mmCIF file of C-alpha atoms in Angstrom:
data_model
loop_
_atom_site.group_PDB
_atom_site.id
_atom_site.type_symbol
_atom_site.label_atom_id
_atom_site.label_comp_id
_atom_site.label_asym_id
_atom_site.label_seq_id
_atom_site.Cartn_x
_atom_site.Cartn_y
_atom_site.Cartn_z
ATOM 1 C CA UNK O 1 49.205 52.530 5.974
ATOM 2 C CA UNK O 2 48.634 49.542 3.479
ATOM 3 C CA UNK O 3 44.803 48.464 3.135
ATOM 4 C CA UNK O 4 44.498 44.606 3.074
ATOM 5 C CA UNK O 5 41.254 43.956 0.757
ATOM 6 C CA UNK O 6 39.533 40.813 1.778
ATOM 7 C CA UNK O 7 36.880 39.040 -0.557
ATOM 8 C CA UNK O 8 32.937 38.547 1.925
ATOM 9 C CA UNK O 9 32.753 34.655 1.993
ATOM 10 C CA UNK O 10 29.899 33.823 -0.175
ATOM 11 C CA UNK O 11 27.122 31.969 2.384
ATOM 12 C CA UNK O 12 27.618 28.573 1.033
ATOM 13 C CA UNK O 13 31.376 28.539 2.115
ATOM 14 C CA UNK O 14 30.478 30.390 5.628
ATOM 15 C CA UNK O 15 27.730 27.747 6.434
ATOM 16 C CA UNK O 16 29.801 25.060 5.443
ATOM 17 C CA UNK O 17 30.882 24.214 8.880
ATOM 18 C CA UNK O 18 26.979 24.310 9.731
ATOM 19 C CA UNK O 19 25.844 22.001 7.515
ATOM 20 C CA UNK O 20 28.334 19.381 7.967
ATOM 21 C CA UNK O 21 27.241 19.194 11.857
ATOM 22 C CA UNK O 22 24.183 19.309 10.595
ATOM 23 C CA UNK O 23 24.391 16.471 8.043
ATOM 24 C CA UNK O 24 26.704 14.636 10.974
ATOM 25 C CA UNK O 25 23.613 15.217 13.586
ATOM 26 C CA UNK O 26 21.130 13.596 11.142
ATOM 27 C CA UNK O 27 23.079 10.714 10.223
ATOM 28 C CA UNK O 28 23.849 9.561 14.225
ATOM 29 C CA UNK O 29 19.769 9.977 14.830
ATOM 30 C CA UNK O 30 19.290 7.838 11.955
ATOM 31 C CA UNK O 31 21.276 4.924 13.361
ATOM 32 C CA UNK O 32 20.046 5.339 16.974
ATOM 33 C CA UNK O 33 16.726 5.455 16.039
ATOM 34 C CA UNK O 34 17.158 2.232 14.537
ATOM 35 C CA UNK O 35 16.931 2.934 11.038
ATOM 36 C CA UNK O 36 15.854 -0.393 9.181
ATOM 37 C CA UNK O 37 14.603 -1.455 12.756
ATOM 38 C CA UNK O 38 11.255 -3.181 13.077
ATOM 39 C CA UNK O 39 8.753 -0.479 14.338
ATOM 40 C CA UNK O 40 6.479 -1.717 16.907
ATOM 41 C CA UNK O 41 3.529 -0.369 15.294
ATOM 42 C CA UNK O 42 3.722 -0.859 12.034
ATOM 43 C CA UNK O 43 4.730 -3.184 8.748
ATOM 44 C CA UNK O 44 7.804 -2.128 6.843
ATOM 45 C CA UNK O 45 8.055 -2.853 3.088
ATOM 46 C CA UNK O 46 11.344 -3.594 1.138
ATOM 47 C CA UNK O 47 10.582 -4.154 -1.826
ATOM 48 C CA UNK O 48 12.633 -6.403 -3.875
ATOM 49 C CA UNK O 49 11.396 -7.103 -7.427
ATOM 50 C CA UNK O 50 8.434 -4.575 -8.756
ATOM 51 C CA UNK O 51 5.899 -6.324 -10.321
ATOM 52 C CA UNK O 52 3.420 -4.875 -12.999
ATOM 53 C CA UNK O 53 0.399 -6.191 -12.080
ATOM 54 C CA UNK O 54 -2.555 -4.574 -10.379
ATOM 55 C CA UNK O 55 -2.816 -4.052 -6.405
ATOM 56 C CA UNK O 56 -3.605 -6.772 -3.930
ATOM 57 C CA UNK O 57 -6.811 -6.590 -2.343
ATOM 58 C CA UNK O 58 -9.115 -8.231 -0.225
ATOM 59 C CA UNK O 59 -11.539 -9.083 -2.662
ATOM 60 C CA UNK O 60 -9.353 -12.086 -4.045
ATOM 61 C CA UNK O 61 -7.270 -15.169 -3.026
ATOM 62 C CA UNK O 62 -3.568 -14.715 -4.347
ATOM 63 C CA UNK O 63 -0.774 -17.746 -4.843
ATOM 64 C CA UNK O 64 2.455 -16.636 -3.226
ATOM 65 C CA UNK O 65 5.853 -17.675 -2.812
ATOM 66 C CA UNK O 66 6.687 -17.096 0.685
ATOM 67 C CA UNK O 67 10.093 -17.946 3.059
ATOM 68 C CA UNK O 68 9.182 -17.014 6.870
ATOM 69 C CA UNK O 69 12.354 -15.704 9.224
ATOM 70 C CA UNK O 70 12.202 -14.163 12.617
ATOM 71 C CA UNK O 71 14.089 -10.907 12.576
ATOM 72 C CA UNK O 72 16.912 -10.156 15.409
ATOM 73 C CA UNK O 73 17.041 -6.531 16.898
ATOM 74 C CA UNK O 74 19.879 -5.458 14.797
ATOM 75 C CA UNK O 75 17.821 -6.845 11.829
ATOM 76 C CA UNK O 76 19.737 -10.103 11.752
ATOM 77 C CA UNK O 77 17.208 -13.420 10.402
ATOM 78 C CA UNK O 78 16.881 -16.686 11.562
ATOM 79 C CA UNK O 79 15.147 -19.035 9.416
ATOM 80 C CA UNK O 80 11.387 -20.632 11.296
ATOM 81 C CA UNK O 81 11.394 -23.868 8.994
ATOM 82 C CA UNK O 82 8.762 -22.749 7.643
ATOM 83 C CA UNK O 83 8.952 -21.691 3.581
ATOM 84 C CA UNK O 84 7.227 -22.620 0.001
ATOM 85 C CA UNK O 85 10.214 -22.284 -2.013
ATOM 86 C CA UNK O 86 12.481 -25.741 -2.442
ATOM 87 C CA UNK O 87 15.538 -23.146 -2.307
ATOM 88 C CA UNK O 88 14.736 -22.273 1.241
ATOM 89 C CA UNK O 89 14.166 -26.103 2.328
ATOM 90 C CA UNK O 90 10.603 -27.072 1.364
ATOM 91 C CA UNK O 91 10.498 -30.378 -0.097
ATOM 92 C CA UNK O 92 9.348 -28.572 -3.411
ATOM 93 C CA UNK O 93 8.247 -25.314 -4.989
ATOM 94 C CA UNK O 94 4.741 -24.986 -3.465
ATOM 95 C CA UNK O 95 2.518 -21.760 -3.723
ATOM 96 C CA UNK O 96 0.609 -20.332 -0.526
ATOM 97 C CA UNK O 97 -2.565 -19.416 -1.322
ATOM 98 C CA UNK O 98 -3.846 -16.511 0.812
ATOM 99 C CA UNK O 99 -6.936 -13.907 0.870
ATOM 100 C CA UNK O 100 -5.640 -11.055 3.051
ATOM 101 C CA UNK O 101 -7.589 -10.429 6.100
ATOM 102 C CA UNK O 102 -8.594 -14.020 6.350
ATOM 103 C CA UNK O 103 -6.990 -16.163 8.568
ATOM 104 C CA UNK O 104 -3.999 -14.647 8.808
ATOM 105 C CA UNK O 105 -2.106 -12.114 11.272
ATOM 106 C CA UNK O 106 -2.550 -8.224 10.951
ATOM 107 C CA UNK O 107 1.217 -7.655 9.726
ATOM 108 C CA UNK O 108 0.619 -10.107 6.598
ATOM 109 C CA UNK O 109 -2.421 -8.274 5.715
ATOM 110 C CA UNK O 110 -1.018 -4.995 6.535
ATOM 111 C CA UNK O 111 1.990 -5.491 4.128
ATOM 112 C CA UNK O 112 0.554 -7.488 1.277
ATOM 113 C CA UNK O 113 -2.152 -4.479 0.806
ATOM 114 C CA UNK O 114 0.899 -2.234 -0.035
ATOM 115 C CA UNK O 115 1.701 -4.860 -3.015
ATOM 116 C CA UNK O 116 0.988 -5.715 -6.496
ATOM 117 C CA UNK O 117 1.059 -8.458 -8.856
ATOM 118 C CA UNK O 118 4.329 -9.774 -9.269
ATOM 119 C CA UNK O 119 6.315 -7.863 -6.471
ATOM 120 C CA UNK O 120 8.798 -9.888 -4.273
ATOM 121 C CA UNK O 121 9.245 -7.729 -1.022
ATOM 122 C CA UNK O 122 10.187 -8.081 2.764
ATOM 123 C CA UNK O 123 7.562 -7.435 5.136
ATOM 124 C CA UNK O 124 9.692 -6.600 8.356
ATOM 125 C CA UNK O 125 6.540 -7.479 10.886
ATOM 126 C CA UNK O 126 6.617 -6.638 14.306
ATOM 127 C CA UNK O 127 5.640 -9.131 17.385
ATOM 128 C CA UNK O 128 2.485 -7.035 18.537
ATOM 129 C CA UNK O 129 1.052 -7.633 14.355
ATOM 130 C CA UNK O 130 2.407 -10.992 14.617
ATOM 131 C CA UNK O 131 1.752 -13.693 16.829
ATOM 132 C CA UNK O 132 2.438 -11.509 19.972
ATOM 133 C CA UNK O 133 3.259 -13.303 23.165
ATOM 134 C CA UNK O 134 2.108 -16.472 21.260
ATOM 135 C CA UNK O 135 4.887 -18.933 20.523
ATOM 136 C CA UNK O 136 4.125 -20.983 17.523
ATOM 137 C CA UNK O 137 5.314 -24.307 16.874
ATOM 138 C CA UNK O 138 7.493 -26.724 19.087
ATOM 139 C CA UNK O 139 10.654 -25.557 20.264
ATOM 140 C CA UNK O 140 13.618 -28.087 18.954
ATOM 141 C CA UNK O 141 10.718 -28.876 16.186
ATOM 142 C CA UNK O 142 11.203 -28.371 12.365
ATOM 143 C CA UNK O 143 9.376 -24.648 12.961
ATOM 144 C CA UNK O 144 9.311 -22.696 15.761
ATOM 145 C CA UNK O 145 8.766 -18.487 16.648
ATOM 146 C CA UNK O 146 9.483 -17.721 20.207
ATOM 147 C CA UNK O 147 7.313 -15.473 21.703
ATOM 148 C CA UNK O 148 7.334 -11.986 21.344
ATOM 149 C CA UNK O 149 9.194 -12.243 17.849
ATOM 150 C CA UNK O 150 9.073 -9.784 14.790
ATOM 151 C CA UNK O 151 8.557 -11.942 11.953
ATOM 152 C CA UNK O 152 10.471 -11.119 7.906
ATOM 153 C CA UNK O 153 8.550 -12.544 5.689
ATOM 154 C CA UNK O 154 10.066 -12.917 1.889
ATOM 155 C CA UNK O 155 7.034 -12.885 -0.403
ATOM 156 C CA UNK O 156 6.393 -12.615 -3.832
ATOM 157 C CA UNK O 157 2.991 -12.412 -4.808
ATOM 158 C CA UNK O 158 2.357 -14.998 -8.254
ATOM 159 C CA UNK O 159 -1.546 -13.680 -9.162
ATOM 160 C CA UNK O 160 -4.886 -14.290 -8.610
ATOM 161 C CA UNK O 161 -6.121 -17.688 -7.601
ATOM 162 C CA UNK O 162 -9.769 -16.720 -7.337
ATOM 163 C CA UNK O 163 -12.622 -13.918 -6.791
ATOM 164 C CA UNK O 164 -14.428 -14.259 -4.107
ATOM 165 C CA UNK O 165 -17.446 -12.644 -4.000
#
């Protein structure tokens, strides 16, 4: 009778199989949860450029760079005619001046709190922090957001214009 000596599988090898399902499961949730989706609850950040300077906060008015898109469900933009920057059709280079929480809609503020000096990020906006059922504009106009849009907006914050007190 010949004895036929066979080596245990260490448990990396014999959970191999495992894991790659595994890995396979988490990567199809990912994209049918709509990673890189806008969430309908809150701002998303992407940033672009870090900037060194300190936090944004409501205590001051900031100058900004800013191009304004409405974002497709599968994350696709379409310019609003509305930008600051010459590059994305303004007649010139033209800084936005802005104190968050005034004036402006709850995904702006949201987003530009989680900034700093000097940072150029997206803030992927959904409709309900946006303008909501609210269409802004005139449709066929130079700017226009349907209704019920999420919003990108491309910002880059420049520094302070003032304190406020």
């Amino acid at each position: 009778m010949t004895l036929i000596k066979t080596k245990p599988l260490s448990p990396f090898k014999a959970c191999k199989p495992l894991l790659l399902v595994i890995g396979l499961v988490a990567i199809i949730n990912a994209m049918m949860s709509g990673v890189g989706h806008v969430s309908a609850e809150e701002v998303r950040v992407e940033v672009l450029r870090r900037g060194d300077g300190p936090a944004v906060t409501k205590n001051h008015k900031y100058r900004s760079m800013v191009t304004l898109y409405i974002e497709g469900e599968s994350g696709e933009k379409t310019p609003s005619g509305w930008s600051t920057r010459k590059e994305d059709g303004a007649a010139r280079d033209s800084p936005f001046v802005f104190q968050p929480g005034v004036n402006l809609i709850e995904g702006w503020t949201q987003g530009v709190l989680q900034m700093k000096e000097g940072d150029r990020s997206l803030l992927h906006v959904p409709s309900k922090l946006g303008y909501g059922s609210r269409p802004m504009g005139s449709k066929g106009g130079s700017f226009y957001i349907p209704a019920n849009s999420n919003l990108l907006f491309d910002i880059e914050i420049m520094g302070k214009e003032s304190q406020t007190s």
